[in-house]
């Protein structure tokens, strides 16, 4: 049992920010406020420091793309443009150095997934960034990865000479897969009703979850026309649980997001326009979407940006108009809600996982550093003890 005393506690709940304590017991948040802790509780006086939920990145490849060894990345099963049968959990490496950098800088949960080379990439998993095995770090399977635009065109059309090689080809490939899944569901239901044998297909079983169980479809889309294509296809197939990831031109059609009640996971916006679909990249996007009433989460797309710099992305968005009072929610409560893991992480609500970060200033300001980090109640980082001078760590 640990009690953090005298903090500026940002609960990311309706309670907002309070001056008080946080009690951690049995891996959970036990109480927040004026805490009466048992005498045997370990007490840490944070002396007014900022206490927040552990940060949540709703779009990451941490654990899938090895830090410093990108050739070992297990994030694109490039043998086909449609691979709904693969699962990120089976490629997640708990000792990926990127995960260590993440939790030491307050990022305690990530939605880790395959890359955007395939039109349908496979099942995405929300993971803790600290743990011994992928199984114990798993929070839940949180969706099916899909991708529009340049990446699947290049990965398959230009490099392999197969569909898709155009934007219409990408859309057609997605439609074909969803239609096949619809037919699969009908055949499966018929076989069950008639008591007939049925040959199961792992990929179709996974896509069937999107069509019949509300399993989220999470779509990589940068350009506004690609985003509208996703909206159109989702309506055709009755897919209601949808998120748009990157949303680089989301600000152009913010009203379309609001009208459909579709959340946007925005970023990484600290990039040059390395391809045509990024030409309108700007840190103003989160603020414009928020102003329109869209639920916004901010992402790093690690390792495109290092996972540890999720806080920097928020600060840059604040500098371009994203409200300061929404900054924390964009990397805690909102991504947790989008991912369907808000019963576990994203707030300092009693009963949730004790994923907690203590900062020596507002978390999104460049000069701010974590002082303590807890994951599932375990004190995984104490800057006074664990911080390493890189000149010593890597001295020859």
GROMACS .gro file of C-alpha atoms in nm:
model
  396
    1UNK     CA    1   0.000   0.000   0.000
    2UNK     CA    2   0.131   0.342  -0.104
    3UNK     CA    3  -0.010   0.689  -0.044
    4UNK     CA    4   0.104   0.988  -0.248
    5UNK     CA    5   0.069   1.288  -0.019
    6UNK     CA    6   0.017   1.657  -0.095
    7UNK     CA    7  -0.022   1.638  -0.471
    8UNK     CA    8  -0.188   1.857  -0.729
    9UNK     CA    9  -0.407   1.567  -0.841
   10UNK     CA   10  -0.549   1.576  -1.194
   11UNK     CA   11  -0.815   1.307  -1.174
   12UNK     CA   12  -0.932   1.320  -1.541
   13UNK     CA   13  -1.283   1.269  -1.397
   14UNK     CA   14  -1.568   1.505  -1.323
   15UNK     CA   15  -1.382   1.596  -1.000
   16UNK     CA   16  -1.122   1.775  -1.211
   17UNK     CA   17  -0.806   1.887  -1.030
   18UNK     CA   18  -0.786   1.877  -0.652
   19UNK     CA   19  -0.520   1.926  -0.388
   20UNK     CA   20  -0.485   1.602  -0.198
   21UNK     CA   21  -0.360   1.247  -0.181
   22UNK     CA   22  -0.383   0.925  -0.382
   23UNK     CA   23  -0.402   0.588  -0.208
   24UNK     CA   24  -0.281   0.283  -0.401
   25UNK     CA   25  -0.381  -0.059  -0.271
   26UNK     CA   26  -0.372  -0.404  -0.431
   27UNK     CA   27  -0.282  -0.260  -0.769
   28UNK     CA   28  -0.579  -0.023  -0.779
   29UNK     CA   29  -0.665   0.336  -0.698
   30UNK     CA   30  -0.825   0.300  -0.355
   31UNK     CA   31  -0.901   0.664  -0.270
   32UNK     CA   32  -0.836   1.017  -0.393
   33UNK     CA   33  -0.860   1.331  -0.183
   34UNK     CA   34  -0.806   1.363   0.190
   35UNK     CA   35  -0.685   1.006   0.247
   36UNK     CA   36  -0.673   0.837   0.586
   37UNK     CA   37  -0.412   0.568   0.520
   38UNK     CA   38  -0.312   0.283   0.753
   39UNK     CA   39   0.003   0.334   0.958
   40UNK     CA   40   0.191   0.067   0.763
   41UNK     CA   41   0.132   0.237   0.426
   42UNK     CA   42   0.439   0.368   0.247
   43UNK     CA   43   0.406   0.746   0.222
   44UNK     CA   44   0.561   0.955  -0.053
   45UNK     CA   45   0.529   1.331  -0.008
   46UNK     CA   46   0.519   1.471  -0.361
   47UNK     CA   47   0.517   1.828  -0.224
   48UNK     CA   48   0.266   1.982  -0.462
   49UNK     CA   49   0.383   1.796  -0.774
   50UNK     CA   50   0.135   1.715  -1.048
   51UNK     CA   51  -0.022   1.370  -1.020
   52UNK     CA   52  -0.199   1.230  -1.327
   53UNK     CA   53  -0.326   0.900  -1.457
   54UNK     CA   54  -0.066   0.716  -1.662
   55UNK     CA   55  -0.080   0.843  -2.019
   56UNK     CA   56  -0.256   0.635  -2.287
   57UNK     CA   57  -0.151   0.634  -2.654
   58UNK     CA   58  -0.441   0.516  -2.870
   59UNK     CA   59  -0.226   0.446  -3.180
   60UNK     CA   60   0.118   0.294  -3.142
   61UNK     CA   61   0.346   0.021  -3.272
   62UNK     CA   62   0.549   0.002  -2.951
   63UNK     CA   63   0.634  -0.358  -2.876
   64UNK     CA   64   0.583  -0.448  -3.244
   65UNK     CA   65   0.865  -0.247  -3.405
   66UNK     CA   66   1.187  -0.316  -3.214
   67UNK     CA   67   1.367  -0.009  -3.082
   68UNK     CA   68   1.695   0.025  -3.270
   69UNK     CA   69   1.622  -0.281  -3.486
   70UNK     CA   70   1.350  -0.183  -3.732
   71UNK     CA   71   1.432  -0.475  -3.959
   72UNK     CA   72   1.288  -0.702  -3.690
   73UNK     CA   73   0.952  -0.525  -3.688
   74UNK     CA   74   0.659  -0.765  -3.674
   75UNK     CA   75   0.399  -0.514  -3.781
   76UNK     CA   76   0.318  -0.589  -4.149
   77UNK     CA   77   0.224  -0.942  -4.258
   78UNK     CA   78   0.297  -0.843  -4.615
   79UNK     CA   79   0.199  -1.167  -4.785
   80UNK     CA   80  -0.149  -1.035  -4.864
   81UNK     CA   81  -0.337  -0.704  -4.859
   82UNK     CA   82  -0.605  -0.856  -4.632
   83UNK     CA   83  -0.479  -1.021  -4.312
   84UNK     CA   84  -0.756  -1.010  -4.049
   85UNK     CA   85  -0.634  -1.341  -3.909
   86UNK     CA   86  -0.321  -1.199  -3.744
   87UNK     CA   87  -0.316  -1.066  -3.388
   88UNK     CA   88  -0.079  -0.803  -3.246
   89UNK     CA   89  -0.052  -0.998  -2.921
   90UNK     CA   90   0.143  -1.271  -3.100
   91UNK     CA   91   0.409  -1.021  -3.214
   92UNK     CA   92   0.429  -0.804  -2.904
   93UNK     CA   93   0.774  -0.805  -2.743
   94UNK     CA   94   0.759  -0.707  -2.372
   95UNK     CA   95   1.131  -0.623  -2.365
   96UNK     CA   96   1.119  -0.379  -2.652
   97UNK     CA   97   1.330  -0.088  -2.524
   98UNK     CA   98   1.066   0.156  -2.649
   99UNK     CA   99   0.829   0.030  -2.379
  100UNK     CA  100   1.082   0.109  -2.107
  101UNK     CA  101   1.127   0.460  -2.241
  102UNK     CA  102   0.748   0.491  -2.246
  103UNK     CA  103   0.667   0.402  -1.886
  104UNK     CA  104   0.963   0.599  -1.753
  105UNK     CA  105   0.807   0.904  -1.917
  106UNK     CA  106   0.457   0.836  -1.787
  107UNK     CA  107   0.307   0.647  -2.084
  108UNK     CA  108   0.166   0.337  -1.918
  109UNK     CA  109  -0.078   0.203  -2.181
  110UNK     CA  110  -0.065   0.183  -2.561
  111UNK     CA  111  -0.288   0.046  -2.832
  112UNK     CA  112  -0.030  -0.158  -3.021
  113UNK     CA  113  -0.097  -0.275  -3.372
  114UNK     CA  114   0.025  -0.387  -3.709
  115UNK     CA  115   0.139  -0.132  -3.964
  116UNK     CA  116  -0.056   0.030  -4.246
  117UNK     CA  117   0.089  -0.169  -4.535
  118UNK     CA  118  -0.224  -0.383  -4.559
  119UNK     CA  119  -0.580  -0.274  -4.625
  120UNK     CA  120  -0.683  -0.494  -4.333
  121UNK     CA  121  -0.399  -0.551  -4.092
  122UNK     CA  122  -0.535  -0.763  -3.808
  123UNK     CA  123  -0.642  -0.742  -3.447
  124UNK     CA  124  -0.511  -0.456  -3.232
  125UNK     CA  125  -0.438  -0.492  -2.861
  126UNK     CA  126  -0.433  -0.241  -2.577
  127UNK     CA  127  -0.125  -0.319  -2.369
  128UNK     CA  128   0.047  -0.198  -2.056
  129UNK     CA  129   0.400  -0.077  -2.119
  130UNK     CA  130   0.543  -0.257  -1.816
  131UNK     CA  131   0.536  -0.630  -1.750
  132UNK     CA  132   0.712  -0.960  -1.799
  133UNK     CA  133   0.490  -1.126  -2.059
  134UNK     CA  134   0.256  -1.000  -2.328
  135UNK     CA  135  -0.029  -1.196  -2.171
  136UNK     CA  136  -0.005  -1.016  -1.837
  137UNK     CA  137   0.036  -0.679  -2.012
  138UNK     CA  138  -0.276  -0.728  -2.225
  139UNK     CA  139  -0.572  -0.509  -2.134
  140UNK     CA  140  -0.800  -0.618  -2.420
  141UNK     CA  141  -0.825  -0.670  -2.793
  142UNK     CA  142  -0.951  -0.328  -2.891
  143UNK     CA  143  -1.021  -0.340  -3.265
  144UNK     CA  144  -0.942  -0.438  -3.622
  145UNK     CA  145  -0.676  -0.240  -3.808
  146UNK     CA  146  -0.748  -0.110  -4.158
  147UNK     CA  147  -0.569   0.142  -4.378
  148UNK     CA  148  -0.648   0.373  -4.668
  149UNK     CA  149  -0.435   0.583  -4.899
  150UNK     CA  150  -0.070   0.575  -4.997
  151UNK     CA  151   0.069   0.302  -4.773
  152UNK     CA  152  -0.130   0.000  -4.899
  153UNK     CA  153  -0.103   0.135  -5.256
  154UNK     CA  154   0.276   0.143  -5.234
  155UNK     CA  155   0.321  -0.172  -5.028
  156UNK     CA  156   0.118  -0.392  -5.263
  157UNK     CA  157   0.062  -0.209  -5.592
  158UNK     CA  158   0.403  -0.051  -5.647
  159UNK     CA  159   0.621  -0.309  -5.473
  160UNK     CA  160   0.432  -0.633  -5.544
  161UNK     CA  161   0.227  -0.546  -5.852
  162UNK     CA  162  -0.104  -0.660  -5.709
  163UNK     CA  163  -0.426  -0.502  -5.589
  164UNK     CA  164  -0.451  -0.240  -5.455
  165UNK     CA  165  -0.249   0.002  -5.664
  166UNK     CA  166  -0.499   0.290  -5.654
  167UNK     CA  167  -0.733   0.452  -5.403
  168UNK     CA  168  -1.036   0.291  -5.570
  169UNK     CA  169  -0.846  -0.038  -5.542
  170UNK     CA  170  -0.797   0.014  -5.169
  171UNK     CA  171  -1.167   0.084  -5.118
  172UNK     CA  172  -1.265  -0.213  -5.335
  173UNK     CA  173  -1.032  -0.443  -5.141
  174UNK     CA  174  -1.190  -0.336  -4.812
  175UNK     CA  175  -1.542  -0.380  -4.951
  176UNK     CA  176  -1.460  -0.723  -5.093
  177UNK     CA  177  -1.330  -0.841  -4.756
  178UNK     CA  178  -1.636  -0.712  -4.571
  179UNK     CA  179  -1.873  -0.867  -4.826
  180UNK     CA  180  -1.692  -1.199  -4.791
  181UNK     CA  181  -1.732  -1.169  -4.414
  182UNK     CA  182  -2.106  -1.102  -4.454
  183UNK     CA  183  -2.143  -1.415  -4.668
  184UNK     CA  184  -1.937  -1.612  -4.416
  185UNK     CA  185  -2.167  -1.504  -4.133
  186UNK     CA  186  -2.472  -1.615  -4.335
  187UNK     CA  187  -2.319  -1.954  -4.415
  188UNK     CA  188  -2.214  -2.004  -4.054
  189UNK     CA  189  -2.561  -1.921  -3.928
  190UNK     CA  190  -2.722  -2.154  -4.179
  191UNK     CA  191  -2.491  -2.438  -4.081
  192UNK     CA  192  -2.566  -2.386  -3.712
  193UNK     CA  193  -2.941  -2.377  -3.770
  194UNK     CA  194  -2.931  -2.690  -3.982
  195UNK     CA  195  -2.683  -2.873  -3.763
  196UNK     CA  196  -2.443  -2.904  -4.054
  197UNK     CA  197  -2.061  -2.911  -4.037
  198UNK     CA  198  -1.887  -2.583  -4.108
  199UNK     CA  199  -1.524  -2.505  -4.192
  200UNK     CA  200  -1.416  -2.210  -3.984
  201UNK     CA  201  -1.183  -1.937  -4.114
  202UNK     CA  202  -0.984  -1.736  -3.860
  203UNK     CA  203  -0.976  -1.414  -4.062
  204UNK     CA  204  -1.347  -1.427  -4.139
  205UNK     CA  205  -1.425  -1.502  -3.775
  206UNK     CA  206  -1.235  -1.188  -3.678
  207UNK     CA  207  -1.406  -0.972  -3.943
  208UNK     CA  208  -1.742  -1.115  -3.838
  209UNK     CA  209  -1.684  -0.956  -3.497
  210UNK     CA  210  -1.672  -0.616  -3.670
  211UNK     CA  211  -1.999  -0.680  -3.852
  212UNK     CA  212  -2.201  -0.855  -3.582
  213UNK     CA  213  -2.047  -0.783  -3.241
  214UNK     CA  214  -1.959  -0.414  -3.255
  215UNK     CA  215  -1.587  -0.491  -3.257
  216UNK     CA  216  -1.424  -0.157  -3.351
  217UNK     CA  217  -1.283  -0.086  -3.695
  218UNK     CA  218  -0.982   0.146  -3.661
  219UNK     CA  219  -0.881   0.300  -3.991
  220UNK     CA  220  -0.555   0.471  -4.085
  221UNK     CA  221  -0.662   0.766  -4.304
  222UNK     CA  222  -0.488   1.097  -4.368
  223UNK     CA  223  -0.664   1.277  -4.655
  224UNK     CA  224  -1.017   1.408  -4.620
  225UNK     CA  225  -1.132   1.214  -4.928
  226UNK     CA  226  -0.998   0.890  -4.778
  227UNK     CA  227  -1.177   0.966  -4.452
  228UNK     CA  228  -1.503   1.022  -4.640
  229UNK     CA  229  -1.452   0.689  -4.818
  230UNK     CA  230  -1.421   0.521  -4.478
  231UNK     CA  231  -1.743   0.689  -4.363
  232UNK     CA  232  -1.919   0.575  -4.680
  233UNK     CA  233  -1.806   0.214  -4.647
  234UNK     CA  234  -1.893   0.205  -4.276
  235UNK     CA  235  -2.246   0.319  -4.360
  236UNK     CA  236  -2.277   0.060  -4.637
  237UNK     CA  237  -2.194  -0.223  -4.397
  238UNK     CA  238  -2.363  -0.085  -4.086
  239UNK     CA  239  -2.035  -0.042  -3.896
  240UNK     CA  240  -2.099   0.197  -3.608
  241UNK     CA  241  -1.796   0.140  -3.385
  242UNK     CA  242  -1.535   0.329  -3.585
  243UNK     CA  243  -1.233   0.550  -3.526
  244UNK     CA  244  -1.024   0.749  -3.773
  245UNK     CA  245  -0.652   0.732  -3.698
  246UNK     CA  246  -0.404   1.004  -3.800
  247UNK     CA  247  -0.691   1.222  -3.935
  248UNK     CA  248  -0.432   1.457  -4.086
  249UNK     CA  249  -0.698   1.647  -4.281
  250UNK     CA  250  -0.966   1.589  -4.021
  251UNK     CA  251  -0.990   1.964  -3.965
  252UNK     CA  252  -1.114   2.004  -4.325
  253UNK     CA  253  -1.424   1.791  -4.254
  254UNK     CA  254  -1.460   1.830  -3.878
  255UNK     CA  255  -1.837   1.861  -3.911
  256UNK     CA  256  -1.851   1.517  -4.075
  257UNK     CA  257  -1.682   1.363  -3.771
  258UNK     CA  258  -1.924   1.541  -3.538
  259UNK     CA  259  -2.230   1.443  -3.741
  260UNK     CA  260  -2.136   1.074  -3.725
  261UNK     CA  261  -2.002   1.085  -3.368
  262UNK     CA  262  -1.671   0.935  -3.483
  263UNK     CA  263  -1.361   1.002  -3.268
  264UNK     CA  264  -1.029   1.115  -3.416
  265UNK     CA  265  -0.692   0.987  -3.302
  266UNK     CA  266  -0.468   1.263  -3.434
  267UNK     CA  267  -0.100   1.255  -3.517
  268UNK     CA  268   0.188   1.233  -3.540
  269UNK     CA  269   0.178   1.596  -3.645
  270UNK     CA  270   0.547   1.671  -3.587
  271UNK     CA  271   0.652   1.563  -3.934
  272UNK     CA  272   0.744   1.700  -4.271
  273UNK     CA  273   0.511   1.630  -4.563
  274UNK     CA  274   0.701   1.318  -4.671
  275UNK     CA  275   0.413   1.210  -4.897
  276UNK     CA  276   0.130   1.391  -5.073
  277UNK     CA  277  -0.137   1.295  -4.821
  278UNK     CA  278   0.055   1.477  -4.546
  279UNK     CA  279   0.077   1.812  -4.724
  280UNK     CA  280  -0.184   1.969  -4.491
  281UNK     CA  281  -0.032   1.839  -4.169
  282UNK     CA  282  -0.069   2.082  -3.878
  283UNK     CA  283  -0.090   2.084  -3.500
  284UNK     CA  284  -0.405   2.293  -3.537
  285UNK     CA  285  -0.606   1.981  -3.625
  286UNK     CA  286  -0.681   1.866  -3.267
  287UNK     CA  287  -0.806   2.209  -3.165
  288UNK     CA  288  -1.032   2.250  -3.469
  289UNK     CA  289  -1.182   1.904  -3.423
  290UNK     CA  290  -1.236   1.967  -3.052
  291UNK     CA  291  -1.405   2.299  -3.123
  292UNK     CA  292  -1.647   2.114  -3.352
  293UNK     CA  293  -1.735   1.875  -3.069
  294UNK     CA  294  -1.530   1.575  -3.181
  295UNK     CA  295  -1.370   1.347  -2.923
  296UNK     CA  296  -0.996   1.381  -2.984
  297UNK     CA  297  -0.703   1.169  -2.872
  298UNK     CA  298  -0.342   1.252  -2.957
  299UNK     CA  299  -0.096   0.984  -3.067
  300UNK     CA  300   0.272   0.935  -3.149
  301UNK     CA  301   0.246   0.645  -3.397
  302UNK     CA  302   0.559   0.515  -3.223
  303UNK     CA  303   0.823   0.450  -3.341
  304UNK     CA  304   0.746   0.719  -3.600
  305UNK     CA  305   0.781   0.946  -3.299
  306UNK     CA  306   0.936   0.797  -2.986
  307UNK     CA  307   0.666   0.669  -2.753
  308UNK     CA  308   0.814   0.863  -2.463
  309UNK     CA  309   0.731   1.195  -2.634
  310UNK     CA  310   0.353   1.167  -2.626
  311UNK     CA  311   0.358   1.459  -2.381
  312UNK     CA  312   0.552   1.672  -2.632
  313UNK     CA  313   0.285   1.612  -2.897
  314UNK     CA  314   0.021   1.739  -2.656
  315UNK     CA  315   0.224   2.049  -2.574
  316UNK     CA  316   0.265   2.136  -2.941
  317UNK     CA  317  -0.109   2.095  -2.997
  318UNK     CA  318  -0.178   2.325  -2.700
  319UNK     CA  319   0.055   2.579  -2.859
  320UNK     CA  320  -0.164   2.571  -3.171
  321UNK     CA  321  -0.497   2.619  -3.000
  322UNK     CA  322  -0.589   2.293  -2.831
  323UNK     CA  323  -0.738   2.389  -2.491
  324UNK     CA  324  -0.509   2.344  -2.194
  325UNK     CA  325  -0.796   2.208  -1.987
  326UNK     CA  326  -0.844   1.928  -2.243
  327UNK     CA  327  -0.474   1.842  -2.276
  328UNK     CA  328  -0.468   1.567  -2.016
  329UNK     CA  329  -0.794   1.406  -2.128
  330UNK     CA  330  -0.659   1.377  -2.485
  331UNK     CA  331  -0.397   1.128  -2.363
  332UNK     CA  332  -0.583   0.969  -2.071
  333UNK     CA  333  -0.961   0.951  -2.046
  334UNK     CA  334  -1.051   1.006  -2.413
  335UNK     CA  335  -0.818   0.744  -2.564
  336UNK     CA  336  -0.923   0.502  -2.290
  337UNK     CA  337  -1.288   0.560  -2.380
  338UNK     CA  338  -1.218   0.520  -2.752
  339UNK     CA  339  -1.032   0.195  -2.687
  340UNK     CA  340  -1.298   0.065  -2.449
  341UNK     CA  341  -1.053   0.037  -2.159
  342UNK     CA  342  -1.174   0.329  -1.946
  343UNK     CA  343  -1.292   0.087  -1.677
  344UNK     CA  344  -0.924   0.005  -1.625
  345UNK     CA  345  -0.713   0.307  -1.717
  346UNK     CA  346  -0.724   0.676  -1.810
  347UNK     CA  347  -0.853   0.825  -1.484
  348UNK     CA  348  -0.775   0.833  -1.115
  349UNK     CA  349  -1.114   0.686  -1.034
  350UNK     CA  350  -1.120   0.452  -0.732
  351UNK     CA  351  -1.132   0.094  -0.854
  352UNK     CA  352  -0.928   0.153  -1.170
  353UNK     CA  353  -0.575   0.025  -1.224
  354UNK     CA  354  -0.315   0.216  -1.024
  355UNK     CA  355  -0.133   0.355  -1.329
  356UNK     CA  356  -0.007   0.689  -1.198
  357UNK     CA  357   0.253   0.944  -1.301
  358UNK     CA  358   0.399   1.220  -1.083
  359UNK     CA  359   0.545   1.518  -1.271
  360UNK     CA  360   0.750   1.817  -1.159
  361UNK     CA  361   0.535   2.054  -1.367
  362UNK     CA  362   0.245   2.052  -1.614
  363UNK     CA  363   0.297   1.723  -1.797
  364UNK     CA  364   0.290   1.868  -2.150
  365UNK     CA  365   0.553   2.138  -2.096
  366UNK     CA  366   0.891   2.061  -2.249
  367UNK     CA  367   1.093   2.101  -1.932
  368UNK     CA  368   0.870   1.876  -1.721
  369UNK     CA  369   0.995   1.534  -1.610
  370UNK     CA  370   0.837   1.240  -1.438
  371UNK     CA  371   0.944   1.187  -1.078
  372UNK     CA  372   0.753   0.866  -1.006
  373UNK     CA  373   0.557   0.620  -1.219
  374UNK     CA  374   0.335   0.335  -1.102
  375UNK     CA  375   0.190   0.059  -1.321
  376UNK     CA  376  -0.073  -0.167  -1.165
  377UNK     CA  377   0.039  -0.026  -0.831
  378UNK     CA  378   0.402  -0.122  -0.878
  379UNK     CA  379   0.653   0.160  -0.836
  380UNK     CA  380   0.829   0.108  -1.171
  381UNK     CA  381   1.019   0.437  -1.190
  382UNK     CA  382   1.164   0.668  -0.925
  383UNK     CA  383   1.382   0.934  -1.084
  384UNK     CA  384   1.590   0.974  -0.769
  385UNK     CA  385   1.686   0.605  -0.789
  386UNK     CA  386   1.634   0.482  -1.146
  387UNK     CA  387   1.746   0.769  -1.368
  388UNK     CA  388   2.059   0.681  -1.564
  389UNK     CA  389   2.310   0.925  -1.707
  390UNK     CA  390   2.343   0.812  -2.073
  391UNK     CA  391   2.711   0.907  -2.067
  392UNK     CA  392   2.759   0.637  -1.806
  393UNK     CA  393   2.520   0.381  -1.952
  394UNK     CA  394   2.681   0.390  -2.294
  395UNK     CA  395   3.040   0.474  -2.198
  396UNK     CA  396   3.291   0.286  -2.410
   0.00000   0.00000   0.00000
